[in-house]
Coordinates of C-alpha atoms and ligand atoms in Angstrom, one line a residue:
X1 CA 94.9 3.8 26.5
X2 CA 93.5 4.5 23.1
X3 CA 93.2 8.1 21.7
X4 CA 89.5 8.1 21.9
X5 CA 89.6 7.0 25.5
X6 CA 92.0 9.6 26.4
X7 CA 89.9 12.4 24.6
X8 CA 86.7 11.1 26.5
X9 CA 88.4 11.9 29.8
X10 CA 89.4 15.2 28.9
X11 CA 86.9 18.0 30.2
X12 CA 84.9 20.4 28.2
X13 CA 86.0 24.0 27.6
X14 CA 85.0 26.6 30.3
X15 CA 82.1 28.7 29.5
X16 CA 78.6 29.4 29.5
X17 CA 75.5 28.2 27.6
X18 CA 73.2 31.4 28.1
X19 CA 69.6 31.3 28.0
X20 CA 67.5 28.4 26.7
X21 CA 66.9 28.9 22.7
X22 CA 68.7 32.4 22.9
X23 CA 72.1 30.9 24.2
X24 CA 74.5 34.0 24.1
X25 CA 73.4 35.6 20.9
X26 CA 72.2 38.9 22.3
X27 CA 75.7 39.5 23.7
X28 CA 77.4 38.3 20.8
X29 CA 75.4 40.1 18.3
X30 CA 75.5 43.3 20.5
X31 CA 79.6 43.2 20.5
X32 CA 81.2 40.4 18.9
X33 CA 84.7 42.2 20.0
X34 CA 83.6 42.6 23.5
X35 CA 81.9 39.4 23.6
X36 CA 85.5 37.7 22.7
X37 CA 87.4 39.9 25.2
X38 CA 85.5 39.4 28.1
X39 CA 85.4 35.7 28.0
X40 CA 89.2 35.6 27.1
X41 CA 89.8 37.3 30.3
X42 CA 87.5 35.1 32.2
X43 CA 88.2 31.7 30.7
X44 CA 91.5 31.9 28.7
X45 CA 92.2 31.2 25.0
X46 CA 89.6 28.2 24.8
X47 CA 86.2 28.6 25.8
X48 CA 82.7 27.7 24.9
X49 CA 79.6 29.4 24.4
X50 CA 76.2 28.9 22.2
X51 CA 75.9 31.2 19.5
X52 CA 73.9 31.3 15.8
X53 CA 72.0 27.9 17.1
X54 CA 75.1 25.8 18.1
X55 CA 77.3 24.9 20.7
X56 CA 80.5 26.5 19.8
X57 CA 84.3 26.6 21.2
X58 CA 86.3 29.7 20.7
X59 CA 89.9 28.8 19.9
X60 CA 92.3 31.8 19.9
X61 CA 95.9 32.4 19.0
X62 CA 98.1 31.6 16.2
X63 CA 98.5 27.7 17.4
X64 CA 94.9 27.2 17.3
X65 CA 94.6 28.9 14.1
X66 CA 97.3 26.7 12.7
X67 CA 95.5 23.7 14.3
X68 CA 92.0 24.4 12.8
X69 CA 93.3 25.0 9.3
X70 CA 95.4 21.9 9.3
X71 CA 92.0 20.2 10.1
X72 CA 90.1 20.7 7.2
X73 CA 88.7 17.3 5.8
X74 CA 90.5 15.4 8.8
X75 CA 88.8 16.5 12.2
X76 CA 86.6 19.4 11.0
X77 CA 85.0 21.1 8.1
X78 CA 83.6 24.2 6.9
X79 CA 80.7 25.4 8.7
X80 CA 77.9 28.4 7.9
X81 CA 75.4 29.7 10.1
X82 CA 71.8 28.3 9.2
X83 CA 70.8 31.5 7.4
X84 CA 74.1 31.6 5.5
X85 CA 73.5 27.9 4.2
X86 CA 70.2 28.6 2.7
X87 CA 71.3 31.8 1.1
X88 CA 74.4 30.8 -0.6
X89 CA 74.1 28.5 -3.7
X90 CA 74.4 24.8 -2.8
X91 CA 77.0 24.2 -5.5
X92 CA 79.3 27.0 -4.7
X93 CA 83.0 26.6 -3.6
X94 CA 81.9 27.8 0.0
X95 CA 79.3 25.0 0.4
X96 CA 81.3 22.0 -1.1
X97 CA 83.5 19.9 0.7
X98 CA 86.2 17.1 0.7
X99 CA 87.5 16.0 -2.7
X100 CA 84.5 17.9 -4.5
X101 CA 86.0 21.2 -3.2
X102 CA 89.6 20.4 -3.6
X103 CA 88.8 19.5 -7.1
X104 CA 86.7 22.7 -7.8
X105 CA 89.5 24.7 -6.3
X106 CA 92.3 23.4 -8.7
X107 CA 90.1 24.4 -11.3
X108 CA 89.4 27.9 -10.2
X109 CA 92.6 28.9 -8.7
X110 CA 94.6 29.7 -12.1
X111 CA 91.9 32.2 -12.7
X112 CA 92.8 34.0 -9.6
X113 CA 96.6 33.9 -9.7
X114 CA 98.8 37.1 -9.7
X115 CA 99.5 36.8 -13.0
X116 CA 95.7 36.4 -14.0
X117 CA 95.1 39.6 -12.2
X118 CA 97.6 41.5 -14.7
X119 CA 94.8 41.9 -17.4
X120 CA 92.4 43.1 -15.0
X121 CA 94.6 46.5 -13.9
X122 CA 93.6 48.7 -16.8
X123 CA 89.9 48.2 -16.1
X124 CA 90.2 48.5 -12.7
X125 CA 91.9 51.8 -13.1
X126 CA 89.4 53.0 -15.5
X127 CA 86.4 52.5 -13.4
X128 CA 88.3 53.7 -10.4
X129 CA 89.2 57.1 -12.3
X130 CA 85.7 57.8 -13.3
X131 CA 84.2 56.9 -9.8
X132 CA 86.9 59.1 -7.8
X133 CA 86.3 61.8 -10.4
X134 CA 82.5 61.9 -9.4
X135 CA 83.3 61.9 -5.8
X136 CA 85.6 65.0 -6.2
X137 CA 82.5 66.8 -8.4
X138 CA 80.2 65.9 -5.5
X139 CA 78.5 68.9 -4.3
X140 CA 78.9 69.2 -0.1
X141 CA 80.2 66.2 1.8
X142 CA 80.9 62.9 0.4
X143 CA 80.0 59.7 2.6
X144 CA 82.7 57.3 2.2
X145 CA 81.1 53.8 2.7
X146 CA 78.1 54.0 0.0
X147 CA 80.7 55.7 -2.6
X148 CA 83.2 53.0 -2.1
X149 CA 80.2 50.4 -2.0
X150 CA 79.3 51.8 -5.6
X151 CA 82.8 51.6 -7.0
X152 CA 83.6 47.8 -5.9
X153 CA 80.4 46.7 -7.2
X154 CA 81.0 48.0 -10.5
X155 CA 84.5 46.4 -10.6
X156 CA 83.2 43.2 -9.3
X157 CA 80.3 42.9 -11.8
X158 CA 82.6 44.2 -14.7
X159 CA 85.3 41.9 -13.9
X160 CA 83.3 38.8 -13.1
X161 CA 80.1 39.0 -15.2
X162 CA 81.4 41.3 -18.2
X163 CA 81.9 44.3 -19.6
X164 CA 78.3 45.7 -18.0
X165 CA 76.3 46.3 -21.3
X166 CA 74.5 43.1 -20.7
X167 CA 74.1 43.7 -16.9
X168 CA 71.4 45.6 -15.2
X169 CA 73.7 46.8 -12.6
X170 CA 71.2 49.0 -10.3
X171 CA 68.7 45.8 -10.5
X172 CA 71.2 43.2 -9.5
X173 CA 72.7 45.9 -6.7
X174 CA 69.2 46.1 -5.1
X175 CA 68.8 42.4 -4.9
X176 CA 72.3 41.8 -3.8
X177 CA 71.8 44.5 -0.7
X178 CA 68.2 42.8 0.2
X179 CA 70.1 39.4 0.3
X180 CA 73.1 40.7 2.1
X181 CA 70.7 42.0 5.1
X182 CA 69.7 38.4 5.7
X183 CA 73.1 36.8 6.1
X184 CA 73.6 37.5 9.8
X185 CA 70.1 37.9 11.2
X186 CA 69.6 35.4 14.3
X187 CA 66.1 34.6 13.4
X188 CA 66.0 32.7 9.8
X189 CA 62.1 32.7 9.6
X190 CA 61.4 32.5 5.8
X191 CA 58.2 35.0 6.0
X192 CA 57.6 37.6 3.4
X193 CA 57.8 40.3 5.9
X194 CA 61.2 39.2 7.9
X195 CA 64.4 40.5 6.7
X196 CA 65.3 36.8 6.2
X197 CA 62.2 36.2 4.1
X198 CA 63.2 39.4 2.0
X199 CA 66.6 37.9 1.4
X200 CA 65.4 34.6 0.5
X201 CA 62.9 36.3 -1.9
X202 CA 66.0 38.3 -3.1
X203 CA 68.1 35.2 -3.7
X204 CA 65.4 33.6 -5.9
X205 CA 65.4 36.7 -8.0
X206 CA 69.0 37.1 -8.1
X207 CA 70.1 33.5 -9.0
X208 CA 67.5 33.5 -11.7
X209 CA 68.9 36.8 -13.3
X210 CA 72.4 35.4 -13.2
X211 CA 71.4 32.2 -14.5
X212 CA 69.8 34.5 -17.4
X213 CA 73.0 36.2 -17.8
X214 CA 75.1 33.0 -17.7
X215 CA 72.8 31.2 -20.5
X216 CA 73.1 34.4 -22.7
X217 CA 76.7 34.4 -22.5
X218 CA 76.9 30.7 -23.5
X219 CA 75.5 31.7 -26.7
X220 CA 78.0 34.2 -27.3
X221 CA 80.9 33.3 -29.7
X222 CA 83.3 35.9 -28.4
X223 CA 83.7 35.9 -24.8
X224 CA 85.2 39.1 -23.0
X225 CA 88.4 38.8 -20.7
X226 CA 86.4 38.3 -17.3
X227 CA 85.7 35.6 -14.8
X228 CA 82.6 34.1 -16.2
X229 CA 84.4 33.5 -19.4
X230 CA 87.2 31.5 -17.2
X231 CA 84.4 29.7 -15.5
X232 CA 82.5 28.9 -19.1
X233 CA 85.9 27.5 -20.5
X234 CA 86.8 25.4 -17.3
X235 CA 87.0 21.7 -18.0
X236 CA 87.6 18.8 -15.6
X237 CA 90.0 15.9 -16.3
X238 CA 87.4 14.2 -18.3
X239 CA 86.9 17.0 -20.4
X240 CA 83.6 18.2 -18.8
X241 CA 82.4 21.5 -18.4
X242 CA 81.2 22.9 -15.2
X243 CA 77.3 22.5 -14.6
X244 CA 75.6 25.6 -15.2
X245 CA 74.0 25.5 -11.7
X246 CA 77.7 25.7 -10.4
X247 CA 78.6 28.4 -12.6
X248 CA 75.5 30.5 -11.4
X249 CA 76.3 29.6 -7.6
X250 CA 80.1 30.4 -8.0
X251 CA 79.4 33.8 -9.7
X252 CA 77.0 34.7 -7.1
X253 CA 79.5 33.5 -4.4
X254 CA 82.4 35.6 -5.8
X255 CA 80.0 38.7 -6.0
X256 CA 79.3 38.4 -2.4
X257 CA 82.8 37.3 -1.2
X258 CA 84.6 40.1 -3.2
X259 CA 82.3 42.8 -2.3
X260 CA 81.4 43.7 1.3
X261 CA 85.0 42.6 2.6
X262 CA 86.9 45.0 -0.1
X263 CA 84.1 47.6 0.7
X264 CA 85.1 47.4 4.5
X265 CA 88.8 47.3 3.8
X266 CA 88.9 50.0 1.4
X267 CA 86.9 52.3 3.8
X268 CA 88.8 51.5 6.8
X269 CA 91.9 52.3 5.0
X270 CA 90.6 55.8 3.9
X271 CA 89.8 56.5 7.4
X272 CA 93.1 55.2 8.8
X273 CA 95.2 57.6 6.5
X274 CA 93.0 60.5 7.2
X275 CA 93.7 59.7 10.9
X276 CA 97.4 59.5 10.5
X277 CA 98.7 62.2 8.5
X278 CA 102.3 60.9 9.0
X279 CA 101.4 57.7 7.4
X280 CA 99.3 59.3 4.7
X281 CA 102.6 61.8 3.8
X282 CA 104.9 58.6 3.7
X283 CA 102.5 56.8 1.2
X284 CA 102.2 59.8 -0.7
X285 CA 105.8 60.5 -1.0
X286 CA 106.5 56.7 -2.1
X287 CA 104.1 57.6 -5.0
X288 CA 106.3 60.4 -6.4
X289 CA 108.8 58.0 -7.9
X290 CA 106.3 57.5 -10.8
X291 CA 105.1 59.9 -13.5
X292 CA 101.6 61.0 -12.5
X293 CA 99.9 59.7 -15.4
X294 CA 101.9 56.5 -15.9
X295 CA 99.3 53.7 -16.2
X296 CA 99.2 51.4 -13.4
X297 CA 100.9 47.9 -13.6
X298 CA 101.4 45.0 -11.1
X299 CA 105.2 45.7 -11.5
X300 CA 104.8 49.2 -10.1
X301 CA 102.9 47.8 -7.0
X302 CA 105.7 45.6 -6.3
X303 CA 107.8 49.2 -5.8
X304 CA 105.4 50.1 -3.1
X305 CA 106.6 48.4 0.0
X306 CA 105.1 51.3 2.2
X307 CA 101.5 50.8 0.5
X308 CA 101.7 47.2 0.8
X309 CA 102.5 48.0 4.8
X310 CA 99.5 50.2 5.1
X311 CA 97.2 47.5 3.5
X312 CA 98.6 44.5 5.7
X313 CA 98.5 46.9 8.6
X314 CA 94.9 48.0 8.0
X315 CA 93.9 44.3 7.6
X316 CA 95.5 43.4 10.5
X317 CA 93.7 46.3 12.6
X318 CA 90.4 46.1 11.1
X319 CA 90.0 42.8 9.4
X320 CA 87.0 42.8 7.2
X321 CA 86.0 39.3 8.2
X322 CA 85.9 39.2 11.9
X323 CA 86.0 35.3 12.2
X324 CA 85.1 31.9 10.5
X325 CA 83.3 28.8 11.4
X326 CA 83.9 25.2 11.1
X327 CA 82.4 21.9 12.5
X328 CA 84.0 18.8 14.1
X329 CA 83.5 15.7 12.3
X330 CA 84.8 13.7 15.5
X331 CA 85.5 14.0 19.0
X332 CA 89.0 16.0 19.2
X333 CA 91.3 17.3 21.8
X334 CA 92.8 20.7 22.0
X335 CA 94.5 22.7 24.7
X336 CA 93.7 19.9 27.2
X337 CA 90.0 20.2 26.4
X338 CA 87.7 17.7 24.4
X339 CA 85.6 19.3 22.0
X340 CA 82.7 16.8 20.9
X341 CA 81.6 15.9 17.5
X342 CA 79.2 18.2 15.8
X343 CA 80.3 21.4 17.8
X344 CA 81.0 24.6 16.1
X345 CA 84.5 25.8 16.3
X346 CA 85.3 29.8 15.9
X347 CA 88.2 31.4 14.5
X348 CA 88.6 34.8 15.8
X349 CA 90.4 37.0 12.9
X350 CA 89.9 40.1 15.1
X351 CA 91.1 38.3 18.3
X352 CA 94.2 36.9 16.6
X353 CA 95.3 40.4 15.1
X354 CA 94.9 42.0 18.6
X355 CA 96.6 39.4 20.8
X356 CA 100.1 37.6 20.8
X357 CA 102.7 38.1 19.2
X358 CA 101.7 41.8 18.1
X359 CA 103.4 44.2 20.0
X360 CA 101.2 47.5 20.6
X361 CA 98.4 45.8 19.1
X362 CA 96.0 48.3 19.4
X363 CA 98.1 50.9 17.8
X364 CA 98.1 51.3 13.9
X365 CA 101.8 51.0 12.8
X366 CA 102.5 50.4 9.2
X367 CA 106.1 50.6 9.9
X368 CA 106.0 47.3 11.8
X369 CA 105.5 45.5 8.2
X370 CA 108.9 47.2 7.1
X371 CA 110.7 45.7 9.8
X372 CA 109.1 42.3 9.8
X373 CA 107.0 41.5 6.5
X374 CA 106.6 37.9 7.4
X375 CA 104.6 37.5 10.9
X376 CA 104.5 34.0 12.5
X377 CA 102.3 31.4 10.6
X378 CA 98.7 31.8 12.0
X379 CA 99.2 35.2 13.7
X380 CA 97.9 37.3 10.3
X381 CA 94.9 35.8 9.1
X382 CA 92.8 38.3 7.1
X383 CA 92.2 36.1 4.2
X384 CA 91.7 33.0 6.5
X385 CA 94.1 30.1 5.7
X386 CA 94.6 26.2 4.9
X387 CA 92.5 24.5 2.2
X388 CA 89.8 27.3 2.2
X389 CA 92.0 30.5 2.3
X390 CA 90.5 33.1 0.4
X391 CA 90.3 32.5 -3.5
X392 CA 90.2 36.2 -4.4
X393 CA 93.2 37.3 -2.1
X394 CA 95.4 38.6 -5.4
X395 CA 92.1 40.1 -6.9
X396 CA 91.5 42.2 -3.6
X397 CA 95.3 43.1 -3.0
X398 CA 95.3 44.3 -6.6
X399 CA 92.1 46.2 -6.4
X400 CA 93.1 47.7 -3.3
X401 CA 96.4 48.7 -4.5
X402 CA 94.8 50.5 -7.7
X403 CA 92.3 52.4 -5.6
X404 CA 94.9 53.5 -2.9
X405 CA 97.4 54.6 -5.3
X406 CA 95.0 56.7 -7.6
X407 CA 93.7 58.2 -4.3
X408 CA 97.2 59.1 -3.3
X409 CA 98.4 60.5 -6.3
X410 CA 95.5 62.6 -7.2
X411 CA 93.2 63.5 -4.2
X412 CA 92.9 65.0 -0.7
X413 CA 90.2 63.7 2.1
X414 CA 89.6 65.3 5.1
X415 CA 87.1 63.9 8.0
X416 CA 84.3 66.1 8.9
X417 CA 83.8 67.1 12.5
X418 CA 81.1 65.7 14.8
X419 CA 80.6 62.2 13.3
X420 CA 80.2 58.8 15.1
X421 CA 83.5 56.8 13.9
X422 CA 82.8 54.2 16.1
X423 CA 82.8 50.7 14.5
X424 CA 79.7 48.4 13.9
X425 CA 81.4 45.1 13.3
X426 CA 78.7 42.8 11.8
X427 CA 78.2 41.8 9.1
X428 CA 81.5 43.5 8.1
X429 CA 83.1 46.3 9.9
X430 CA 81.9 50.1 9.0
X431 CA 81.8 53.2 10.9
X432 CA 78.2 54.3 12.2
X433 CA 78.6 57.5 10.1
X434 CA 79.8 55.7 7.1
X435 CA 82.7 58.3 7.3
X436 CA 81.8 61.7 6.0
X437 CA 84.7 63.6 4.4
X438 CA 85.5 66.8 2.1
X439 CA 87.0 65.2 -1.2
X440 CA 89.1 67.2 -3.4
X441 CA 91.3 67.0 -6.4
X442 CA 94.7 67.6 -5.6
X443 CA 96.4 71.0 -6.6
Ligands
HEM1 C1 89.8 42.5 1.6 C2 89.1 41.4 0.9 C3 88.8 40.1 1.3 C4 89.0 39.4 2.6 C5 89.4 40.4 3.5 C6 88.6 38.1 2.4 C7 88.6 37.1 3.4 C8 88.2 35.9 3.2 C9 88.5 34.9 4.2 C10 88.8 35.1 5.7 C11 88.0 33.7 3.6 C12 87.9 32.2 4.4 C13 86.4 32.0 5.1 C14 86.6 30.9 6.1 O1 87.7 30.4 6.2 O2 85.6 30.4 6.0 C15 87.8 34.0 2.2 C16 87.0 32.9 1.6 C17 86.5 33.1 0.2 N1 86.8 34.5 -0.5 FE1 87.8 36.2 0.1 N2 88.1 38.1 1.2 C18 88.3 39.2 0.3 C19 88.0 39.3 -0.9 C20 87.6 38.5 -2.0 C21 87.6 38.6 -3.4 C22 87.6 40.2 -4.0 C23 87.1 37.5 -3.8 C24 86.6 37.1 -5.2 C25 86.8 37.9 -6.2 C26 86.8 36.6 -2.7 C27 86.6 35.2 -2.8 C28 86.5 34.4 -1.7 C29 85.9 33.0 -2.0 C30 85.4 32.3 -3.0 C31 86.1 32.2 -0.7 C32 85.7 30.9 -0.4 C33 86.8 29.9 -0.7 C34 86.8 28.5 -0.3 O3 85.8 28.1 0.5 O4 87.5 27.6 -0.6 N3 87.4 37.1 -1.6 N4 87.9 35.2 1.9

């Protein structure tokens, strides 16, 4: 029997399609974590549903993740929800596929290597020092989430778009936030009064503004050391520069991809450290090997295995991106089931991090990383995997290391009582209270 005939004989994965038109959206949006755990308990690691406008199959576990990441461009490709497809730039890395995606990544990767991050550390340090000082001078209780948002936005804008003198950051920040609110709305009606419609208006203004900045920079002789300069200098094998539209779309994608993710991660790390005093004490103790005012360098971070364990464990415990989507480009078989062409495949990053092979998966235990720093392939995927693995992994790791190191060396933060620290998971995990603390300079 041919392979396609064998696949045709397999059953579809078990599951339910929910209500006509609505599918199982309401349950999914109310609590994505519970949505997955109840179905996993009922059907196992492969189940089908209908969410965000498509028949969807969840494939859970490291083996499934390896199969999905290996299938890019062979039996599946990247898939964004209808809303995100309209909000992202069509020429950006996240939206292009196949050879075009491979070639663009080849051009961009050198600018995101560990070595390229070296030059960014002093800027990250200077911006972070200024923000942390403001946090400590802030009268009364500090809400971590918006404070981290302002810090991460300034770092991203400065290192992606320039030294900031050219950029109206409050204006761009406002557009960016209205745009972000449209990303996960289940209804993508583009009307002036809807969240999605307002996000589309913000999109137009934001892309127009970034294009102005890019064109202004193209006329400058001396470029600052930032990612936009690298994008402007990029040449393909024939010596052609990237088209302006692609540069604008890429800048916008980088601001988006690197912002809410890092904000969510750093906010979770501050909360987890406050909730685990022994972990906090050990992380502080590791910093005592350095002189307090020694400027930060990537080489110093290599001498902080415990800090890396805290970062990894936080990314495992509260991954900033809950999951990712792909679409099948042909009928395929996985786990004894048939998945028809055109169905969505969902990777659950959160579900992966809370299942096998993780022992005591619901406990926050950085020390597990000291015992075993390399978990099995496909079991730790905060940055995704395969050809679409996060382009900004090194950027994010260095940025988080800078912020945490300065916090550990110089500041204390204590949780305020009576606040709701439960998490809402979409679009990226954040506590319902925003995490309120008293924040002080260490004596
Ligand atoms: C803790 C912080 C971050 C996390 C957890 C994270 C996570 C992810 C994940 C899971 C993906 C893959 C999505 C998929 O497979 O569909 C991704 C893609 C991407 N990320 Fe990140 N990210 C972070 C920070 C950043 C930063 C700082 C940047 C840029 C400065 C960035 C740029 C990108 C880009 C451009 C892609 C698309 C890659 C492609 O499609 O080829 N990310 N990220």
